[in-house]
Coordinates of C-alpha atoms and ligand atoms in Angstrom, one line a residue:
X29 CA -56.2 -16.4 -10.6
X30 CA -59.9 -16.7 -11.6
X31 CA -61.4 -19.4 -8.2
X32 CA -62.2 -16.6 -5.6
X33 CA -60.1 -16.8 -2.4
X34 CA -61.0 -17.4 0.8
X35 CA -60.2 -14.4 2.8
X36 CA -61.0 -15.7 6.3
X37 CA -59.2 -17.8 8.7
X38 CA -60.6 -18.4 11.8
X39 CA -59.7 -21.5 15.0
X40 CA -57.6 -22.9 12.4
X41 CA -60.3 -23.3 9.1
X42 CA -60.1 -21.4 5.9
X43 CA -63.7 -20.1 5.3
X44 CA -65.7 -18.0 3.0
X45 CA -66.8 -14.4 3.8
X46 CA -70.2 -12.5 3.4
X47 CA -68.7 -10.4 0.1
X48 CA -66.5 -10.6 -2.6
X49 CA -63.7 -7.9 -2.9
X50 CA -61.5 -7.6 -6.1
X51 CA -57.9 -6.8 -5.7
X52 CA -55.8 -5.0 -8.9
X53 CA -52.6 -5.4 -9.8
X54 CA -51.5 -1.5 -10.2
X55 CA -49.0 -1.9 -12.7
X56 CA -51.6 -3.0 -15.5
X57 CA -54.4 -1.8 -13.7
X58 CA -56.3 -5.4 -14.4
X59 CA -58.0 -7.5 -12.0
X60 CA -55.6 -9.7 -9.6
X61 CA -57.8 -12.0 -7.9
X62 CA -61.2 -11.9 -6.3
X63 CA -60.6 -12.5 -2.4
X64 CA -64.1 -13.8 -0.2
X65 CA -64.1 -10.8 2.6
X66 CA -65.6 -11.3 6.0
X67 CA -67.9 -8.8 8.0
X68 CA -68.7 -8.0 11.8
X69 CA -70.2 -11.5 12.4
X70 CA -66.5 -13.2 11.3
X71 CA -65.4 -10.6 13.7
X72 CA -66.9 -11.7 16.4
X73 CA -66.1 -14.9 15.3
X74 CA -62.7 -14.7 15.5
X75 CA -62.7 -13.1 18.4
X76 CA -64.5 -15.9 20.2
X77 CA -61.5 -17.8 18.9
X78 CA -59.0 -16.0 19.9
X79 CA -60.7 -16.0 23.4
X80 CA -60.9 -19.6 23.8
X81 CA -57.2 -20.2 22.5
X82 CA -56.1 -17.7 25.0
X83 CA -56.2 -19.8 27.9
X84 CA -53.8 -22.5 27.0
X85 CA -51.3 -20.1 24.3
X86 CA -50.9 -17.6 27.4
X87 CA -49.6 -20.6 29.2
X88 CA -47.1 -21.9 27.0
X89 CA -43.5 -21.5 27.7
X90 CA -41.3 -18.7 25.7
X91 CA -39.4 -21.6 24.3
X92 CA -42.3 -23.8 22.6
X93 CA -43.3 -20.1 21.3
X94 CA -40.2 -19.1 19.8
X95 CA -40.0 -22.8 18.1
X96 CA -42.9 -21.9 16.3
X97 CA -42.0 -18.3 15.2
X98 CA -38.7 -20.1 13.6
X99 CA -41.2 -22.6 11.9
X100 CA -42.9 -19.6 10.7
X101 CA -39.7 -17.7 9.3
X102 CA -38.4 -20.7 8.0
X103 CA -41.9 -21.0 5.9
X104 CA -41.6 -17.4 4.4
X105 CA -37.8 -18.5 3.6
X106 CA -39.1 -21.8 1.7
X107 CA -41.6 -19.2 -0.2
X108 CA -39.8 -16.6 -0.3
X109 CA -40.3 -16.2 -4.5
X110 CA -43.8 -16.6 -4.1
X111 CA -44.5 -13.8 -1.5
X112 CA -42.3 -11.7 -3.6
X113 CA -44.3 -12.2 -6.9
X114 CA -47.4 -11.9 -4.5
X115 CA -46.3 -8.5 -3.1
X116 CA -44.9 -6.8 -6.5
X117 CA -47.8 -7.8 -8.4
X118 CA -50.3 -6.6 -6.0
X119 CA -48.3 -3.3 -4.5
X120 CA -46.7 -2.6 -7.9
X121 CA -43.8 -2.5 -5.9
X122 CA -40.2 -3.2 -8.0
X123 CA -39.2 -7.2 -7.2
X124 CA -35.9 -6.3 -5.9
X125 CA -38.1 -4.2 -3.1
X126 CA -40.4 -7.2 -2.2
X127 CA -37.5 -9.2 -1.4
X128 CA -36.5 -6.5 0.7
X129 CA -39.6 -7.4 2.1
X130 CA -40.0 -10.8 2.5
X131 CA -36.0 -10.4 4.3
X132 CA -37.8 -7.7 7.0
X133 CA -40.5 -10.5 7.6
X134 CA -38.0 -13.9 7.9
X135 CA -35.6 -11.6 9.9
X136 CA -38.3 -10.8 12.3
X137 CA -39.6 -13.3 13.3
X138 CA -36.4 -14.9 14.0
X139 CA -35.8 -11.7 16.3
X140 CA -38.9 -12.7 18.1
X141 CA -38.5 -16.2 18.0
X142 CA -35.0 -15.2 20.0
X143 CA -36.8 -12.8 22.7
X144 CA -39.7 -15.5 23.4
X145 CA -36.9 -17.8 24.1
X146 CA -35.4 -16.0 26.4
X147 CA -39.1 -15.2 28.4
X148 CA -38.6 -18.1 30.5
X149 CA -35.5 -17.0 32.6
X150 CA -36.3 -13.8 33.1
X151 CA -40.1 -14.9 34.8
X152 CA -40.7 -14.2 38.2
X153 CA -37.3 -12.0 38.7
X154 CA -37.5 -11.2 41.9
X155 CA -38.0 -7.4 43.0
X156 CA -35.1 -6.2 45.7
X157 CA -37.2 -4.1 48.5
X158 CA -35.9 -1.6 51.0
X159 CA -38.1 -4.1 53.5
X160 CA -37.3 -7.6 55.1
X161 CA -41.3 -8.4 55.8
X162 CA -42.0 -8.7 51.7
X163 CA -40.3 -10.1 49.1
X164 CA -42.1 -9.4 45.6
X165 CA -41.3 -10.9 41.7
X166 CA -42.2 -9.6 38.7
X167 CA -44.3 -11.2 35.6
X168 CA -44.7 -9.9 32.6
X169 CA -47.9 -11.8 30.8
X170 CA -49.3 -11.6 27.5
X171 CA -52.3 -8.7 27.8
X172 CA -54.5 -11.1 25.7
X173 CA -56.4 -10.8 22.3
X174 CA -55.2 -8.4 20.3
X175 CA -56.5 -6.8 17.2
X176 CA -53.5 -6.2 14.3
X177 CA -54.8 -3.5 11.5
X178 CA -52.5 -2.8 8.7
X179 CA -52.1 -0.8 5.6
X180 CA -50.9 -1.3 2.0
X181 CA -47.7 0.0 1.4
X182 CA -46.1 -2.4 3.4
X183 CA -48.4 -5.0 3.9
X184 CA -46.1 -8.3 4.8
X185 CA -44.0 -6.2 6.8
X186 CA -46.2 -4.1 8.9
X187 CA -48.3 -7.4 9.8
X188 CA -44.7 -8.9 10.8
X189 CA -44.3 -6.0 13.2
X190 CA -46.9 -7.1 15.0
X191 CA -47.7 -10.8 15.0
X192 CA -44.2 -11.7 15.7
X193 CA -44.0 -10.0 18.7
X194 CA -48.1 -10.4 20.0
X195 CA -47.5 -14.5 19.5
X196 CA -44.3 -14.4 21.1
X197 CA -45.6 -12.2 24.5
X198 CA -48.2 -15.2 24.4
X199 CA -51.4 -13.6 22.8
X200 CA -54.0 -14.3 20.4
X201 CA -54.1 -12.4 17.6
X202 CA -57.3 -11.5 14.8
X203 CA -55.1 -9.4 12.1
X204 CA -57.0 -7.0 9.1
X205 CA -55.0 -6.6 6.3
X206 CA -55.6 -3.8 3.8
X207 CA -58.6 -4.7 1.7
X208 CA -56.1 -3.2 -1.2
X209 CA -53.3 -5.5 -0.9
X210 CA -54.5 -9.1 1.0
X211 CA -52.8 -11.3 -1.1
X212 CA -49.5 -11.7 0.2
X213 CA -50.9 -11.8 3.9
X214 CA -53.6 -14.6 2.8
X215 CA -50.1 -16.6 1.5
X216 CA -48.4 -15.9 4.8
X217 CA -51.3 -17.2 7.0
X218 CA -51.4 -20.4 5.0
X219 CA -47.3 -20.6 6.2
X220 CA -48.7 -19.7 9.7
X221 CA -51.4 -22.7 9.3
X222 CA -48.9 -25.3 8.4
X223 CA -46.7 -24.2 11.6
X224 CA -48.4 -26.0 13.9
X225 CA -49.5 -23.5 16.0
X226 CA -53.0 -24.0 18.1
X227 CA -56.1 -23.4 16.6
X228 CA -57.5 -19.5 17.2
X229 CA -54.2 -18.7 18.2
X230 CA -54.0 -16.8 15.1
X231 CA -56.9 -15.6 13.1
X232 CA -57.4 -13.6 10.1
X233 CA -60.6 -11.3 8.9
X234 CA -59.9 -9.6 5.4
X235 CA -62.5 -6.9 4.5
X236 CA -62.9 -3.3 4.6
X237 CA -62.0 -0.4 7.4
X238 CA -65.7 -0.1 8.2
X239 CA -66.9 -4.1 7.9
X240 CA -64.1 -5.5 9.7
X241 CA -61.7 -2.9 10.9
X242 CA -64.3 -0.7 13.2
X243 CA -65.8 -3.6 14.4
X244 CA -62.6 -5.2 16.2
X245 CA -61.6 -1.7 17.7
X246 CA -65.0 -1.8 19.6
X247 CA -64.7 -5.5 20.8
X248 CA -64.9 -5.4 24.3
X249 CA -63.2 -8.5 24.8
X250 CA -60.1 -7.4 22.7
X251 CA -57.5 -6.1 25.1
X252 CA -55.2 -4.1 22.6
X253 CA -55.6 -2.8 19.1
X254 CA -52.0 -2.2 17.3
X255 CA -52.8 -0.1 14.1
X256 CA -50.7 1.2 11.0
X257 CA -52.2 3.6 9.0
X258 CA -53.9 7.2 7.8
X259 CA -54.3 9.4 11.2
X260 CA -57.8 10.2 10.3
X261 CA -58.1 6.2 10.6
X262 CA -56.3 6.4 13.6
X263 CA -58.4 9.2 15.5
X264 CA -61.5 6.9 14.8
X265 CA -59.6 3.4 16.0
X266 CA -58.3 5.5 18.9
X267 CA -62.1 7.1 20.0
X268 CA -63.7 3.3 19.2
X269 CA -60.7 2.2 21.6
X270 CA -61.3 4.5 24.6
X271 CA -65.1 3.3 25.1
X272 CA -63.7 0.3 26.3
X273 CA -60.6 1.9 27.8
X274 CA -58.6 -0.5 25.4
X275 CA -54.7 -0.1 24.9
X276 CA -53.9 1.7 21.0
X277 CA -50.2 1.4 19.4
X278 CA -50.8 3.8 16.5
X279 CA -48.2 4.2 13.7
X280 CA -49.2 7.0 11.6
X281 CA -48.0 9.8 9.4
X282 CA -45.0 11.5 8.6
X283 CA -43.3 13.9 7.2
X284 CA -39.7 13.7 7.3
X285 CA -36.4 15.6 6.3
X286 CA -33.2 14.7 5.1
X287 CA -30.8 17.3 5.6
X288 CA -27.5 17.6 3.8
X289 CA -25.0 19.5 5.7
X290 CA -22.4 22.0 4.3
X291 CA -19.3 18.9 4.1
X292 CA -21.5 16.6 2.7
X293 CA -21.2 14.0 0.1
X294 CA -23.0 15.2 -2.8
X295 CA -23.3 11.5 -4.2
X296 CA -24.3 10.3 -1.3
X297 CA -26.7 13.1 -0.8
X298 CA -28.6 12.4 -4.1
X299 CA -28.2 8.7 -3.6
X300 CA -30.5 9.3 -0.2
X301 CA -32.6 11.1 -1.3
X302 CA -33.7 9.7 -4.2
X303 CA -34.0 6.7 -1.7
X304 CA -35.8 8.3 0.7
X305 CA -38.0 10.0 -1.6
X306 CA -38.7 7.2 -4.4
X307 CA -38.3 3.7 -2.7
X308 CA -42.0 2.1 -2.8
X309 CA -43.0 4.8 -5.1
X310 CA -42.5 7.5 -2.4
X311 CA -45.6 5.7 -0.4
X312 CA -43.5 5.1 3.0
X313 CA -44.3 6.7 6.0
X314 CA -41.0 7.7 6.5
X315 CA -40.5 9.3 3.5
X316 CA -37.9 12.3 3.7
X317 CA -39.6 14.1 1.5
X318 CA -38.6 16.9 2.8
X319 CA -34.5 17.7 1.6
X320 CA -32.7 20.6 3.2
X321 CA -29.3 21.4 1.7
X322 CA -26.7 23.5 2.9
X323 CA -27.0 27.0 0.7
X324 CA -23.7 26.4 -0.5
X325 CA -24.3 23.2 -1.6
X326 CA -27.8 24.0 -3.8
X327 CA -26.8 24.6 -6.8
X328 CA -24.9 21.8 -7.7
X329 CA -27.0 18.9 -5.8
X330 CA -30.0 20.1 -7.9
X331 CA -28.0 19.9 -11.2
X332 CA -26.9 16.2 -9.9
X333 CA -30.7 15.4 -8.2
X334 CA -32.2 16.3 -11.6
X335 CA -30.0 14.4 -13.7
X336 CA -30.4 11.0 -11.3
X337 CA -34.3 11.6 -10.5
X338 CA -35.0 12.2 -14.6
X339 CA -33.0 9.1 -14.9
X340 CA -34.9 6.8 -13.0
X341 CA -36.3 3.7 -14.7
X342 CA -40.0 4.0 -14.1
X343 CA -41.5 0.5 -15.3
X344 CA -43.3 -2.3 -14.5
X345 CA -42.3 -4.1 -11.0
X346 CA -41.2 -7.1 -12.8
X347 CA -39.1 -4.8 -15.6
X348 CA -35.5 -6.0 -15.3
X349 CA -33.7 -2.8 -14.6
X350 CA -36.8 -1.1 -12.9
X351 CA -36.4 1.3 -10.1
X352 CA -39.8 2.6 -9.3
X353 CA -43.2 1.0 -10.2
X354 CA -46.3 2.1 -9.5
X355 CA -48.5 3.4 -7.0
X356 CA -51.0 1.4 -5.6
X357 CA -54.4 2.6 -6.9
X358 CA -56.8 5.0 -9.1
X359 CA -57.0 7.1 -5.3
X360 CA -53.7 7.7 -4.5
X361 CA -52.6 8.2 -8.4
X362 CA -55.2 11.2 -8.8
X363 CA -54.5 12.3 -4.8
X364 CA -50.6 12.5 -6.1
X365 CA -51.2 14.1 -9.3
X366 CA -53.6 16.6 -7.3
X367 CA -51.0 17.6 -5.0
X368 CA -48.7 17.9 -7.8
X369 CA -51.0 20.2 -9.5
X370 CA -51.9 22.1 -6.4
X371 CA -48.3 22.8 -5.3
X372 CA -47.8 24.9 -8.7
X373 CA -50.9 26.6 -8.0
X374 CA -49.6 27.1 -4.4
X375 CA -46.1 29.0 -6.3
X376 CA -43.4 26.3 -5.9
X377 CA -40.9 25.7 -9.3
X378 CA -41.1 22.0 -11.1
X379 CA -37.9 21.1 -11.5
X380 CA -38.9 17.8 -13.2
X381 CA -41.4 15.0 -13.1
X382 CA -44.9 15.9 -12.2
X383 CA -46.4 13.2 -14.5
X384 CA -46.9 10.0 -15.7
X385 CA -44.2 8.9 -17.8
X386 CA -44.7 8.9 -21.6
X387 CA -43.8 5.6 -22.7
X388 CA -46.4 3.6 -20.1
X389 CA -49.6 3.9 -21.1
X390 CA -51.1 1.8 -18.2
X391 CA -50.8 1.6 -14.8
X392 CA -50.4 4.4 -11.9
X393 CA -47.4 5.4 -12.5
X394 CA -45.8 8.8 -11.7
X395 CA -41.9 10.4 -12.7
X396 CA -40.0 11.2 -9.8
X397 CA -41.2 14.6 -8.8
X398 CA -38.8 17.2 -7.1
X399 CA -39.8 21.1 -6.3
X400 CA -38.1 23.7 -4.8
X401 CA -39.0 27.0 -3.9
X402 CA -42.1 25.3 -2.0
X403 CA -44.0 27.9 0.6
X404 CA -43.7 26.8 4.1
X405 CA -47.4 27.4 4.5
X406 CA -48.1 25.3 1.3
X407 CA -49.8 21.4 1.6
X408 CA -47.0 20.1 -0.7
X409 CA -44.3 21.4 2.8
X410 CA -46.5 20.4 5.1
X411 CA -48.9 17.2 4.6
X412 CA -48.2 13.9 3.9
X413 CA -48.0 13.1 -0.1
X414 CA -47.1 10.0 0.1
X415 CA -46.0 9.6 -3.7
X416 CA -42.7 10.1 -5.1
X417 CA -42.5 13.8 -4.8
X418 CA -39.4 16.1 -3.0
X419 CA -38.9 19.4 -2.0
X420 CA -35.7 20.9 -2.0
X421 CA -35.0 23.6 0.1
X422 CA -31.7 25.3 1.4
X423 CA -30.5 26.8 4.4
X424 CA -27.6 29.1 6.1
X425 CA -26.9 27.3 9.3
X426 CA -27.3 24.2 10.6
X427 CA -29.7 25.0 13.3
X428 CA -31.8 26.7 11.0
X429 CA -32.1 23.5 9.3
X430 CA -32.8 21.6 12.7
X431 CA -35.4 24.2 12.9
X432 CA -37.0 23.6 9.7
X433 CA -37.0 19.7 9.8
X434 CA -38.5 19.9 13.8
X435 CA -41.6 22.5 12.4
X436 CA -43.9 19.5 11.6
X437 CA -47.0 17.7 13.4
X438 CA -45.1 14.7 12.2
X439 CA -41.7 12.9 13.7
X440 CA -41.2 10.0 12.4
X441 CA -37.6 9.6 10.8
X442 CA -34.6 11.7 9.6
X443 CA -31.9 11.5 7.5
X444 CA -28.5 13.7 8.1
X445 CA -25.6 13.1 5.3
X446 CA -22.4 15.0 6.7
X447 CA -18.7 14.1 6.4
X448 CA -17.6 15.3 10.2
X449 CA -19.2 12.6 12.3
X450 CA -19.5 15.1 15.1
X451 CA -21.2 17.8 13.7
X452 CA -23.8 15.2 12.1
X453 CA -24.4 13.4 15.6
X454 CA -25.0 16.8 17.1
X455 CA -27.8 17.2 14.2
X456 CA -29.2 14.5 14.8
X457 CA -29.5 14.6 18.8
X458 CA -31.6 17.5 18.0
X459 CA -33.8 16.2 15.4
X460 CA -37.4 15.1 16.9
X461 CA -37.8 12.2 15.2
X462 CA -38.0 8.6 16.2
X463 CA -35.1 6.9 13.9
X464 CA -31.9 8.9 12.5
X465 CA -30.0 7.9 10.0
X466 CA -26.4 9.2 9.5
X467 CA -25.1 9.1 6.1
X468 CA -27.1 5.5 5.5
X469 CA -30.0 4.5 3.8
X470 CA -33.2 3.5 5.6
X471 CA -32.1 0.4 6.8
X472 CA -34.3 -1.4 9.6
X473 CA -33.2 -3.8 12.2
X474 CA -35.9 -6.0 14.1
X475 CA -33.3 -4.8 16.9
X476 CA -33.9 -1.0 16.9
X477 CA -37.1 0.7 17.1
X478 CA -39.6 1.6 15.2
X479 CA -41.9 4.9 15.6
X480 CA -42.2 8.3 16.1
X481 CA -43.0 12.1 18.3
X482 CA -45.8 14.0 18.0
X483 CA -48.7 13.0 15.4
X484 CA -46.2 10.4 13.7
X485 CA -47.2 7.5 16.6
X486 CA -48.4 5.9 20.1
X487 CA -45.8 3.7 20.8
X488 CA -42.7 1.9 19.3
X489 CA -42.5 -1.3 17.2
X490 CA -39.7 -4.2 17.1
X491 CA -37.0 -4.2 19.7
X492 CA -38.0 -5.1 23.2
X493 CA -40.4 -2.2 22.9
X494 CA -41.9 -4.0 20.5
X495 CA -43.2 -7.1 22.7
X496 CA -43.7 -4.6 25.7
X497 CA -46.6 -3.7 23.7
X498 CA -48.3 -7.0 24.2
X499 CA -47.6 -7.2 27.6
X500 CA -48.8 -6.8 30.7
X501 CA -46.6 -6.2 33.8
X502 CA -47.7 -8.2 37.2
X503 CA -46.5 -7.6 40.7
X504 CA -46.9 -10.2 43.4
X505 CA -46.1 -8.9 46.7
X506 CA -45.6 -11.1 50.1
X507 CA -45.0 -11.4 53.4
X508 CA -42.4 -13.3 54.6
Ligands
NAD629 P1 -55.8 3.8 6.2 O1 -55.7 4.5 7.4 O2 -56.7 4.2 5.1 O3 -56.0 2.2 6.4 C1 -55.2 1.4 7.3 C2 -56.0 0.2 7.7 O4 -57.1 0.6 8.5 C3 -56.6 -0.6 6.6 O5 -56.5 -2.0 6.9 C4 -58.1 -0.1 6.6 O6 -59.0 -1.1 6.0 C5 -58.3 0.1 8.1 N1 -59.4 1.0 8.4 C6 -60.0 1.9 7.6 N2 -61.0 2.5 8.3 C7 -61.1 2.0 9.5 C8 -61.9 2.2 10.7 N3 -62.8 3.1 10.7 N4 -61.6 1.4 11.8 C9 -60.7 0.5 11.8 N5 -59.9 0.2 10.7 C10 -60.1 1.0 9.6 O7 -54.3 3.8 5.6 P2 -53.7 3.3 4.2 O8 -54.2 4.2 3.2 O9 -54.0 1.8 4.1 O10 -52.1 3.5 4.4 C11 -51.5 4.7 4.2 C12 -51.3 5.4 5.5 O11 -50.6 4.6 6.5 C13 -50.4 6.6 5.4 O12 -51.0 7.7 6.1 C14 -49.1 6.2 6.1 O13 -48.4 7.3 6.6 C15 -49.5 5.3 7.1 N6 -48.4 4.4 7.4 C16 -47.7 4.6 8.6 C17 -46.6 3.7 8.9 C18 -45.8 3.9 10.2 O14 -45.1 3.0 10.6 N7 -45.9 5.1 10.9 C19 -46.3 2.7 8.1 C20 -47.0 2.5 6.9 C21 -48.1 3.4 6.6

């Protein structure tokens, strides 16, 4: 890709931004593409579209809505190798995990499609009253521009999150992808701009945090900012947020534990946690990275976690038998490598990886790390690496590894493997965390929520909570 992309789409025109910004492909560290970025002004811009699009999108029915979100999945569907080869080559992500991917993104907005369908009949549901003299029905109305801010690790995704359910509560939408990863996003939109939907209904402004980012947080006239990312980004989208007392859905940080109980599964076990530890290169906020195993268990699930994380095919994402690429940048390789080094310093044992791997001599790429012995006061226990790197730890009883996994500013996810069903429900009523999984991977369903307690989020994603968070709830009260 040499022509440099337009990287701004706003009341339905492609058009060029104030800056250039070159996006890497991580695996061979070389340049992608060059991608035309927009500033404050296209901001505003787009927000004046959205505005004027408002009036008649808010008006349409649930069911002309949901025809177009089925438009739109059916578009990712026809495309889905090309957003796949998009995603890897830009994430570094393995190609089996961009399909994952693309699959999130088709299957949601067919979820939403389904929910705006069924907005019409439940309209004006009338409110019983303990009173004769009023009767009163309830609306629930799209809360109006909204301002979608995502990050890198899961670009596609994250932005289907959000724009499937802000179009189908009836809003109009300016999204900021990650200035690191736009490319798949920019291929989406162009789906989205053959859908048919109105002009300024949806509107796109790549750039950075600071040029594009800041300036849509503090846009009076945006009703609701729905951000995915870092929570120092968060903090600053929040405070921008409150000077115009605008609604924030924040997903943020985590830093989540799977726990292995006493009758577990040790295949299972190692299978999961290598999952939740590795998948996406270990850069998922809901990264267990944090493994508790049952003290009689230790011994031999570090034997078997060494031999499967030393064999894991680190290679590039397009590698035929590849099961971890790279990581997405210079930044986060060196922030990685630096907690790596820092956790030794800090006392915990290597038990292997801690590198790059020897035969890649290009690239960000990192061997599946796993510690144990890691202090409970150290960064490596306690922050948010977001690389592939584990620490094991064992414990007596199970509350003491409830207690262990709930000592976080995080709580986002959590992962119990267990073979008594009761036992492992019981964990996993206690666990604060927003999504459990019981002996199963970290599979997502546009049906169940997504998000956290504590510093982990504001708000849940997908599921009916999901387009709550675009609406707006309207009494009208009258007398009979
Ligand atoms: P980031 O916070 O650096 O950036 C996220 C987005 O915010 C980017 O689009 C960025 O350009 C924009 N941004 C930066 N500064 C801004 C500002 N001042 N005002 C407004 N926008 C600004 O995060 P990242 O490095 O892209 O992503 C990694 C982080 O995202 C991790 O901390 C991870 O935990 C988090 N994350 C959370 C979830 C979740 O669902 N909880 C999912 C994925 C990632």
């Amino acid at each position: 890709m040499n022509a440099v992309l337009n990287g701004v789409y706003i009341d339905g025109e492609w058009r060029a931004g104030h800056d250039v910004l070159e996006v890497i492909n991580p695996a061979t560290e070389s340049r992608l593409a060059q991608v035309s970025v927009g500033d404050m002004a296209a901001v505003t811009q787009a927000v004046d579209a959205a505005s004027r699009a408002f009036a008649g999108w808010s008006k349409s029915t649930g069911r002309e809505r949901g025809a177009l979100l089925r438009k739109i999945a059916q578009g990712a569907r026809e495309q889905r190798e090309a957003l796949m080869h998009l995603q890897s080559s830009n994430n570094g992500k393995p190609l089996f995990e961009a399909g994952i991917d693309v699959d999130d993104v088709i299957a949601t907005f067919e979820y939403y499609a389904g929910v705006a369908e069924d907005l019409d009949a439940g309209q004006d549901r009338p409110v019983a009253l303990p009173s004769d003299e009023f009767s009163a029905r309830l609306r629930r109305e799209p809360c109006g521009v909204v301002g979608l801010i995502v990050p890198w690790n899961f670009p596609m995704v994250t932005t289907a999150w959000k724009l499937a359910p802000a179009l189908a509560a009836g809003c109009c939408v300016v999204l900021k992808p990650s200035e690191v990863t736009p490319l798949a996003e920019l291929q989406l939109a162009r789906i989205i701009a053959e859908s048919g939907l109105p002009a300024g209904v949806f509107n796109l402004v790549c750039g950075t945090g600071l040029a594009v980012g800041a300036p849509l947080a503090a846009d009076r006239r945006v009703a609701k900012i729905s951000f995915t990312g870092s929570n120092a980004v968060g903090v600053q989208v929040m405070q921008r947020a409150a000077e115009t007392i605008k609604g924030v859905s924040l997903e943020l940080g985590g830093k989540s534990s799977l726990l292995v109980l006493a009758d577990a599964d040790l295949d299972l076990a190692v299978e999961l946690a290598c999952g939740g530890g590795f998948f996406n290169a270990g850069q998922m906020c809901s990264a267990t990275s944090r493994v508790l195993v049952a003290d009689t268990l230790a011994d031999e699930f570090l034997q078997r976690l060494r031999a499967r994380a030393e064999g894991i095919r680190v290679a590039d994402p397009f590698a035929e038998d590849v099961e971890m690429g790279a990581l997405i940048n210079r930044a986060q390789y060196q922030r990685v490598l630096g907690h790596i080094q820092r956790g030794i310093e800090d006392g915990a044992r290597l038990l292997c990886g801690g590198e790059r791997p020897a035969d890649l001599a290009r690239g960000y790429f990192i061997r599946p790390t796993v510690y144990t012995a890691v202090p409970l006061d150290s960064a490596l226990w306690n922050e948010e690496i977001f690389g592939p790197v584990l620490c094991v730890r064992s414990f007596a009883t199970d509350d003491e590894a409830i207690a262990l996994a709930n000592d976080s500013d995080f709580g986002l996810v959590a992962s119990v493997v267990g073979t008594d069903v009761e036992s492992a429900e019981r964990v996993a009523n206690a666990l604060q965390a927003g999504l459990v999984w019981i002996n199963a991977p970290q599979v997502i369903f546009p049906q169940t929520a997504w998000g956290g307690y504590k510093q982990s989020s504001i708000g849940r994603e997908l599921g009916p909570w999901g387009l709550a968070a675009f609406q707006e709830i309207k009494h009208v009260i009258r007398s009979n």
